[in-house]
PDB file of N, CA and C in Angstrom:
ATOM      1  N   MET A   1      35.583  33.865 115.712  1.00  0.00           N
ATOM      2  CA  MET A   1      36.982  33.801 115.317  1.00  0.00           C
ATOM      3  C   MET A   1      37.763  34.915 116.017  1.00  0.00           C
ATOM      4  N   ALA A   2      38.936  34.604 116.462  1.00  0.00           N
ATOM      5  CA  ALA A   2      39.771  35.560 117.193  1.00  0.00           C
ATOM      6  C   ALA A   2      40.553  36.456 116.238  1.00  0.00           C
ATOM      7  N   GLU A   3      40.803  37.675 116.680  1.00  0.00           N
ATOM      8  CA  GLU A   3      41.682  38.590 115.945  1.00  0.00           C
ATOM      9  C   GLU A   3      43.109  38.326 116.403  1.00  0.00           C
ATOM     10  N   LYS A   4      44.022  38.236 115.454  1.00  0.00           N
ATOM     11  CA  LYS A   4      45.436  38.008 115.763  1.00  0.00           C
ATOM     12  C   LYS A   4      46.177  39.331 115.668  1.00  0.00           C
ATOM     13  N   LEU A   5      46.781  39.745 116.778  1.00  0.00           N
ATOM     14  CA  LEU A   5      47.517  41.002 116.837  1.00  0.00           C
ATOM     15  C   LEU A   5      48.947  40.741 117.282  1.00  0.00           C
ATOM     16  N   THR A   6      49.861  41.572 116.788  1.00  0.00           N
ATOM     17  CA  THR A   6      51.270  41.423 117.143  1.00  0.00           C
ATOM     18  C   THR A   6      51.688  42.543 118.083  1.00  0.00           C
ATOM     19  N   LEU A   7      52.309  42.146 119.189  1.00  0.00           N
ATOM     20  CA  LEU A   7      52.882  43.100 120.132  1.00  0.00           C
ATOM     21  C   LEU A   7      54.378  43.174 119.853  1.00  0.00           C
ATOM     22  N   HIS A   8      54.796  44.298 119.274  1.00  0.00           N
ATOM     23  CA  HIS A   8      56.207  44.533 118.960  1.00  0.00           C
ATOM     24  C   HIS A   8      56.867  45.162 120.179  1.00  0.00           C
ATOM     25  N   SER A   9      58.109  44.786 120.439  1.00  0.00           N
ATOM     26  CA  SER A   9      58.826  45.391 121.563  1.00  0.00           C
ATOM     27  C   SER A   9      60.312  45.480 121.254  1.00  0.00           C
ATOM     28  N   ASP A  10      60.955  46.427 121.947  1.00  0.00           N
ATOM     29  CA  ASP A  10      62.409  46.479 121.934  1.00  0.00           C
ATOM     30  C   ASP A  10      62.844  46.487 123.393  1.00  0.00           C
ATOM     31  N   ASN A  11      64.087  46.831 123.649  1.00  0.00           N
ATOM     32  CA  ASN A  11      64.582  46.754 125.023  1.00  0.00           C
ATOM     33  C   ASN A  11      63.953  47.779 125.961  1.00  0.00           C
ATOM     34  N   GLY A  12      63.228  48.767 125.409  1.00  0.00           N
ATOM     35  CA  GLY A  12      62.678  49.806 126.263  1.00  0.00           C
ATOM     36  C   GLY A  12      61.178  50.002 126.212  1.00  0.00           C
ATOM     37  N   HIS A  13      60.516  49.474 125.169  1.00  0.00           N
ATOM     38  CA  HIS A  13      59.094  49.787 125.033  1.00  0.00           C
ATOM     39  C   HIS A  13      58.396  48.770 124.142  1.00  0.00           C
ATOM     40  N   GLY A  14      57.065  48.939 124.018  1.00  0.00           N
ATOM     41  CA  GLY A  14      56.293  48.028 123.185  1.00  0.00           C
ATOM     42  C   GLY A  14      55.133  48.731 122.502  1.00  0.00           C
ATOM     43  N   TRP A  15      54.672  48.142 121.395  1.00  0.00           N
ATOM     44  CA  TRP A  15      53.592  48.700 120.592  1.00  0.00           C
ATOM     45  C   TRP A  15      52.730  47.575 120.054  1.00  0.00           C
ATOM     46  N   LEU A  16      51.429  47.750 120.123  1.00  0.00           N
ATOM     47  CA  LEU A  16      50.488  46.785 119.578  1.00  0.00           C
ATOM     48  C   LEU A  16      50.097  47.247 118.181  1.00  0.00           C
ATOM     49  N   PHE A  17      50.357  46.400 117.180  1.00  0.00           N
ATOM     50  CA  PHE A  17      50.072  46.772 115.795  1.00  0.00           C
ATOM     51  C   PHE A  17      48.641  46.432 115.421  1.00  0.00           C
ATOM     52  N   ILE A  18      47.988  47.381 114.727  1.00  0.00           N
ATOM     53  CA  ILE A  18      46.681  47.136 114.127  1.00  0.00           C
ATOM     54  C   ILE A  18      46.697  47.684 112.707  1.00  0.00           C
ATOM     55  N   SER A  19      46.260  46.856 111.760  1.00  0.00           N
ATOM     56  CA  SER A  19      46.234  47.252 110.353  1.00  0.00           C
ATOM     57  C   SER A  19      45.072  48.215 110.100  1.00  0.00           C
ATOM     58  N   TYR A  20      45.163  48.959 108.995  1.00  0.00           N
ATOM     59  CA  TYR A  20      44.083  49.876 108.645  1.00  0.00           C
ATOM     60  C   TYR A  20      42.753  49.158 108.408  1.00  0.00           C
ATOM     61  N   PRO A  21      42.732  47.997 107.724  1.00  0.00           N
ATOM     62  CA  PRO A  21      41.442  47.301 107.571  1.00  0.00           C
ATOM     63  C   PRO A  21      40.809  46.911 108.913  1.00  0.00           C
ATOM     64  N   LEU A  22      41.634  46.457 109.866  1.00  0.00           N
ATOM     65  CA  LEU A  22      41.088  46.125 111.188  1.00  0.00           C
ATOM     66  C   LEU A  22      40.634  47.378 111.927  1.00  0.00           C
ATOM     67  N   MET A  23      41.364  48.467 111.766  1.00  0.00           N
ATOM     68  CA  MET A  23      40.948  49.714 112.397  1.00  0.00           C
ATOM     69  C   MET A  23      39.563  50.109 111.895  1.00  0.00           C
ATOM     70  N   LYS A  24      39.369  50.033 110.590  1.00  0.00           N
ATOM     71  CA  LYS A  24      38.073  50.384 110.004  1.00  0.00           C
ATOM     72  C   LYS A  24      36.982  49.460 110.533  1.00  0.00           C
ATOM     73  N   LYS A  25      37.274  48.172 110.588  1.00  0.00           N
ATOM     74  CA  LYS A  25      36.308  47.171 111.063  1.00  0.00           C
ATOM     75  C   LYS A  25      35.815  47.489 112.471  1.00  0.00           C
ATOM     76  N   TYR A  26      36.696  48.031 113.319  1.00  0.00           N
ATOM     77  CA  TYR A  26      36.351  48.297 114.713  1.00  0.00           C
ATOM     78  C   TYR A  26      36.137  49.783 115.015  1.00  0.00           C
ATOM     79  N   GLY A  27      35.975  50.587 113.972  1.00  0.00           N
ATOM     80  CA  GLY A  27      35.631  51.994 114.153  1.00  0.00           C
ATOM     81  C   GLY A  27      36.747  52.870 114.677  1.00  0.00           C
ATOM     82  N   LEU A  28      37.988  52.494 114.393  1.00  0.00           N
ATOM     83  CA  LEU A  28      39.144  53.271 114.846  1.00  0.00           C
ATOM     84  C   LEU A  28      39.785  54.000 113.672  1.00  0.00           C
ATOM     85  N   SER A  29      40.512  55.062 113.974  1.00  0.00           N
ATOM     86  CA  SER A  29      41.300  55.784 112.975  1.00  0.00           C
ATOM     87  C   SER A  29      42.610  56.211 113.633  1.00  0.00           C
ATOM     88  N   ARG A  30      43.510  56.783 112.848  1.00  0.00           N
ATOM     89  CA  ARG A  30      44.763  57.274 113.444  1.00  0.00           C
ATOM     90  C   ARG A  30      44.488  58.303 114.531  1.00  0.00           C
ATOM     91  N   ASP A  31      43.408  59.049 114.377  1.00  0.00           N
ATOM     92  CA  ASP A  31      43.055  60.064 115.372  1.00  0.00           C
ATOM     93  C   ASP A  31      42.629  59.461 116.708  1.00  0.00           C
ATOM     94  N   SER A  32      42.393  58.155 116.738  1.00  0.00           N
ATOM     95  CA  SER A  32      42.011  57.475 117.982  1.00  0.00           C
ATOM     96  C   SER A  32      43.182  57.358 118.952  1.00  0.00           C
ATOM     97  N   PHE A  33      44.399  57.593 118.450  1.00  0.00           N
ATOM     98  CA  PHE A  33      45.607  57.319 119.226  1.00  0.00           C
ATOM     99  C   PHE A  33      46.379  58.594 119.548  1.00  0.00           C
ATOM    100  N   SER A  34      47.154  58.537 120.623  1.00  0.00           N
ATOM    101  CA  SER A  34      47.954  59.684 121.058  1.00  0.00           C
ATOM    102  C   SER A  34      49.235  59.798 120.230  1.00  0.00           C
ATOM    103  N   SER A  35      49.960  60.858 120.482  1.00  0.00           N
ATOM    104  CA  SER A  35      51.230  61.074 119.776  1.00  0.00           C
ATOM    105  C   SER A  35      52.336  60.156 120.286  1.00  0.00           C
ATOM    106  N   PHE A  36      52.031  59.284 121.239  1.00  0.00           N
ATOM    107  CA  PHE A  36      53.001  58.286 121.693  1.00  0.00           C
ATOM    108  C   PHE A  36      53.000  57.054 120.789  1.00  0.00           C
ATOM    109  N   SER A  37      52.015  56.980 119.879  1.00  0.00           N
ATOM    110  CA  SER A  37      51.917  55.866 118.934  1.00  0.00           C
ATOM    111  C   SER A  37      52.469  56.290 117.581  1.00  0.00           C
ATOM    112  N   TYR A  38      52.789  55.299 116.751  1.00  0.00           N
ATOM    113  CA  TYR A  38      53.400  55.538 115.447  1.00  0.00           C
ATOM    114  C   TYR A  38      52.560  54.903 114.348  1.00  0.00           C
ATOM    115  N   PHE A  39      52.768  55.359 113.100  1.00  0.00           N
ATOM    116  CA  PHE A  39      52.059  54.751 111.983  1.00  0.00           C
ATOM    117  C   PHE A  39      52.932  54.692 110.740  1.00  0.00           C
ATOM    118  N   ASN A  40      52.534  53.793 109.839  1.00  0.00           N
ATOM    119  CA  ASN A  40      53.125  53.728 108.508  1.00  0.00           C
ATOM    120  C   ASN A  40      52.009  53.406 107.524  1.00  0.00           C
ATOM    121  N   ASP A  41      52.363  52.979 106.316  1.00  0.00           N
ATOM    122  CA  ASP A  41      51.345  52.720 105.297  1.00  0.00           C
ATOM    123  C   ASP A  41      50.535  51.451 105.558  1.00  0.00           C
ATOM    124  N   LYS A  42      50.933  50.653 106.537  1.00  0.00           N
ATOM    125  CA  LYS A  42      50.234  49.399 106.845  1.00  0.00           C
ATOM    126  C   LYS A  42      49.260  49.524 108.008  1.00  0.00           C
ATOM    127  N   GLY A  43      49.543  50.437 108.947  1.00  0.00           N
ATOM    128  CA  GLY A  43      48.679  50.572 110.114  1.00  0.00           C
ATOM    129  C   GLY A  43      49.337  51.364 111.222  1.00  0.00           C
ATOM    130  N   VAL A  44      48.828  51.159 112.429  1.00  0.00           N
ATOM    131  CA  VAL A  44      49.276  51.908 113.600  1.00  0.00           C
ATOM    132  C   VAL A  44      49.945  50.969 114.598  1.00  0.00           C
ATOM    133  N   TYR A  45      51.039  51.452 115.172  1.00  0.00           N
ATOM    134  CA  TYR A  45      51.737  50.770 116.259  1.00  0.00           C
ATOM    135  C   TYR A  45      51.357  51.528 117.529  1.00  0.00           C
ATOM    136  N   ALA A  46      50.368  51.013 118.238  1.00  0.00           N
ATOM    137  CA  ALA A  46      49.811  51.704 119.402  1.00  0.00           C
ATOM    138  C   ALA A  46      50.697  51.504 120.626  1.00  0.00           C
ATOM    139  N   GLU A  47      51.048  52.586 121.257  1.00  0.00           N
ATOM    140  CA  GLU A  47      51.896  52.580 122.447  1.00  0.00           C
ATOM    141  C   GLU A  47      51.271  51.673 123.509  1.00  0.00           C
ATOM    142  N   GLU A  48      52.094  50.816 124.098  1.00  0.00           N
ATOM    143  CA  GLU A  48      51.591  49.745 124.969  1.00  0.00           C
ATOM    144  C   GLU A  48      50.933  50.210 126.261  1.00  0.00           C
ATOM    145  N   ASP A  49      51.377  51.315 126.835  1.00  0.00           N
ATOM    146  CA  ASP A  49      50.901  51.700 128.162  1.00  0.00           C
ATOM    147  C   ASP A  49      49.535  52.375 128.173  1.00  0.00           C
ATOM    148  N   CYS A  50      49.174  53.074 127.099  1.00  0.00           N
ATOM    149  CA  CYS A  50      47.843  53.703 127.114  1.00  0.00           C
ATOM    150  C   CYS A  50      47.055  53.447 125.834  1.00  0.00           C
ATOM    151  N   ASP A  51      47.669  53.521 124.679  1.00  0.00           N
ATOM    152  CA  ASP A  51      46.915  53.410 123.428  1.00  0.00           C
ATOM    153  C   ASP A  51      46.529  51.987 123.051  1.00  0.00           C
ATOM    154  N   ALA A  52      47.300  51.007 123.459  1.00  0.00           N
ATOM    155  CA  ALA A  52      46.967  49.616 123.117  1.00  0.00           C
ATOM    156  C   ALA A  52      45.595  49.240 123.661  1.00  0.00           C
ATOM    157  N   ARG A  53      45.230  49.783 124.807  1.00  0.00           N
ATOM    158  CA  ARG A  53      43.930  49.451 125.407  1.00  0.00           C
ATOM    159  C   ARG A  53      42.761  49.919 124.539  1.00  0.00           C
ATOM    160  N   ILE A  54      42.975  50.934 123.701  1.00  0.00           N
ATOM    161  CA  ILE A  54      41.928  51.406 122.792  1.00  0.00           C
ATOM    162  C   ILE A  54      41.577  50.297 121.798  1.00  0.00           C
ATOM    163  N   ILE A  55      42.596  49.651 121.273  1.00  0.00           N
ATOM    164  CA  ILE A  55      42.399  48.542 120.332  1.00  0.00           C
ATOM    165  C   ILE A  55      41.710  47.376 121.035  1.00  0.00           C
ATOM    166  N   ILE A  56      42.242  47.009 122.185  1.00  0.00           N
ATOM    167  CA  ILE A  56      41.710  45.863 122.926  1.00  0.00           C
ATOM    168  C   ILE A  56      40.244  46.088 123.281  1.00  0.00           C
ATOM    169  N   LYS A  57      39.917  47.276 123.744  1.00  0.00           N
ATOM    170  CA  LYS A  57      38.537  47.591 124.120  1.00  0.00           C
ATOM    171  C   LYS A  57      37.605  47.502 122.918  1.00  0.00           C
ATOM    172  N   ALA A  58      38.000  48.078 121.787  1.00  0.00           N
ATOM    173  CA  ALA A  58      37.148  48.071 120.593  1.00  0.00           C
ATOM    174  C   ALA A  58      36.866  46.647 120.118  1.00  0.00           C
ATOM    175  N   ILE A  59      37.875  45.810 120.127  1.00  0.00           N
ATOM    176  CA  ILE A  59      37.706  44.429 119.666  1.00  0.00           C
ATOM    177  C   ILE A  59      36.855  43.633 120.649  1.00  0.00           C
ATOM    178  N   LYS A  60      37.116  43.785 121.934  1.00  0.00           N
ATOM    179  CA  LYS A  60      36.332  43.046 122.938  1.00  0.00           C
ATOM    180  C   LYS A  60      34.876  43.502 122.964  1.00  0.00           C
ATOM    181  N   GLU A  61      34.633  44.802 122.755  1.00  0.00           N
ATOM    182  CA  GLU A  61      33.256  45.297 122.720  1.00  0.00           C
ATOM    183  C   GLU A  61      32.486  44.725 121.535  1.00  0.00           C
ATOM    184  N   ALA A  62      33.200  44.317 120.493  1.00  0.00           N
ATOM    185  CA  ALA A  62      32.578  43.679 119.330  1.00  0.00           C
ATOM    186  C   ALA A  62      32.367  42.181 119.566  1.00  0.00           C
ATOM    187  N   GLY A  63      32.746  41.710 120.752  1.00  0.00           N
ATOM    188  CA  GLY A  63      32.537  40.312 121.099  1.00  0.00           C
ATOM    189  C   GLY A  63      33.582  39.356 120.565  1.00  0.00           C
ATOM    190  N   LYS A  64      34.722  39.878 120.181  1.00  0.00           N
ATOM    191  CA  LYS A  64      35.795  39.046 119.623  1.00  0.00           C
ATOM    192  C   LYS A  64      36.877  38.778 120.655  1.00  0.00           C
ATOM    193  N   ARG A  65      37.508  37.629 120.491  1.00  0.00           N
ATOM    194  CA  ARG A  65      38.693  37.292 121.288  1.00  0.00           C
ATOM    195  C   ARG A  65      39.919  37.842 120.575  1.00  0.00           C
ATOM    196  N   ILE A  66      41.003  37.986 121.325  1.00  0.00           N
ATOM    197  CA  ILE A  66      42.267  38.448 120.748  1.00  0.00           C
ATOM    198  C   ILE A  66      43.345  37.421 121.062  1.00  0.00           C
ATOM    199  N   VAL A  67      44.120  37.090 120.046  1.00  0.00           N
ATOM    200  CA  VAL A  67      45.291  36.233 120.212  1.00  0.00           C
ATOM    201  C   VAL A  67      46.506  37.117 119.956  1.00  0.00           C
ATOM    202  N   PHE A  68      47.390  37.197 120.949  1.00  0.00           N
ATOM    203  CA  PHE A  68      48.575  38.043 120.840  1.00  0.00           C
ATOM    204  C   PHE A  68      49.790  37.214 120.446  1.00  0.00           C
ATOM    205  N   LYS A  69      50.592  37.796 119.564  1.00  0.00           N
ATOM    206  CA  LYS A  69      51.870  37.209 119.164  1.00  0.00           C
ATOM    207  C   LYS A  69      52.932  38.255 119.488  1.00  0.00           C
ATOM    208  N   GLY A  70      54.028  37.841 120.078  1.00  0.00           N
ATOM    209  CA  GLY A  70      55.104  38.764 120.412  1.00  0.00           C
ATOM    210  C   GLY A  70      56.197  38.775 119.362  1.00  0.00           C
ATOM    211  N   LYS A  71      56.749  39.954 119.131  1.00  0.00           N
ATOM    212  CA  LYS A  71      57.879  40.099 118.208  1.00  0.00           C
ATOM    213  C   LYS A  71      58.855  41.095 118.840  1.00  0.00           C
ATOM    214  N   HIS A  72      59.990  40.581 119.326  1.00  0.00           N
ATOM    215  CA  HIS A  72      60.965  41.416 120.034  1.00  0.00           C
ATOM    216  C   HIS A  72      62.150  41.757 119.133  1.00  0.00           C
ATOM    217  N   THR A  73      62.611  43.003 119.250  1.00  0.00           N
ATOM    218  CA  THR A  73      63.805  43.478 118.558  1.00  0.00           C
ATOM    219  C   THR A  73      64.851  43.821 119.608  1.00  0.00           C
ATOM    220  N   ASN A  74      66.036  43.244 119.494  1.00  0.00           N
ATOM    221  CA  ASN A  74      67.127  43.634 120.386  1.00  0.00           C
ATOM    222  C   ASN A  74      67.626  45.003 119.955  1.00  0.00           C
ATOM    223  N   GLY A  75      67.937  45.840 120.909  1.00  0.00           N
ATOM    224  CA  GLY A  75      68.344  47.198 120.579  1.00  0.00           C
ATOM    225  C   GLY A  75      67.113  48.059 120.371  1.00  0.00           C
ATOM    226  N   GLN A  76      67.216  49.025 119.467  1.00  0.00           N
ATOM    227  CA  GLN A  76      66.123  49.961 119.226  1.00  0.00           C
ATOM    228  C   GLN A  76      65.300  49.532 118.018  1.00  0.00           C
ATOM    229  N   SER A  77      63.989  49.473 118.181  1.00  0.00           N
ATOM    230  CA  SER A  77      63.081  49.085 117.101  1.00  0.00           C
ATOM    231  C   SER A  77      62.996  50.171 116.032  1.00  0.00           C
ATOM    232  N   LYS A  78      62.815  49.755 114.787  1.00  0.00           N
ATOM    233  CA  LYS A  78      62.612  50.699 113.681  1.00  0.00           C
ATOM    234  C   LYS A  78      61.295  51.456 113.835  1.00  0.00           C
ATOM    235  N   ILE A  79      60.390  50.920 114.639  1.00  0.00           N
ATOM    236  CA  ILE A  79      59.110  51.598 114.879  1.00  0.00           C
ATOM    237  C   ILE A  79      59.346  53.008 115.400  1.00  0.00           C
ATOM    238  N   ARG A  80      60.381  53.190 116.201  1.00  0.00           N
ATOM    239  CA  ARG A  80      60.673  54.500 116.791  1.00  0.00           C
ATOM    240  C   ARG A  80      61.003  55.566 115.742  1.00  0.00           C
ATOM    241  N   SER A  81      61.347  55.148 114.530  1.00  0.00           N
ATOM    242  CA  SER A  81      61.680  56.115 113.479  1.00  0.00           C
ATOM    243  C   SER A  81      60.473  56.465 112.602  1.00  0.00           C
ATOM    244  N   LEU A  82      59.325  55.852 112.864  1.00  0.00           N
ATOM    245  CA  LEU A  82      58.122  56.138 112.085  1.00  0.00           C
ATOM    246  C   LEU A  82      57.500  57.463 112.520  1.00  0.00           C
ATOM    247  N   GLU A  83      56.552  57.934 111.719  1.00  0.00           N
ATOM    248  CA  GLU A  83      55.829  59.157 112.044  1.00  0.00           C
ATOM    249  C   GLU A  83      54.863  58.895 113.201  1.00  0.00           C
ATOM    250  N   ARG A  84      54.719  59.890 114.065  1.00  0.00           N
ATOM    251  CA  ARG A  84      53.805  59.758 115.207  1.00  0.00           C
ATOM    252  C   ARG A  84      52.375  60.091 114.795  1.00  0.00           C
ATOM    253  N   CYS A  85      51.445  59.466 115.492  1.00  0.00           N
ATOM    254  CA  CYS A  85      50.016  59.739 115.241  1.00  0.00           C
ATOM    255  C   CYS A  85      49.673  61.162 115.653  1.00  0.00           C
TER     256      CYS A  85
END
């Protein structure tokens, strides 16, 4: 079964979201990500250029496929106002 992940973006950047339960399943924590990524009570929004690959690698190494869904925000995303990892 494939993991479904959402790639959030605004006019300037993008973040791949991973929930805390999925992070635990694949051996990840907030400390796995740089300060370019953000988090809230639901999970981590991994910065697209370097941190998103951490998620992708962990899931693929577990032998799972990934299905990506896009979610675009015009203007500035609220993700930018979250706390950084």
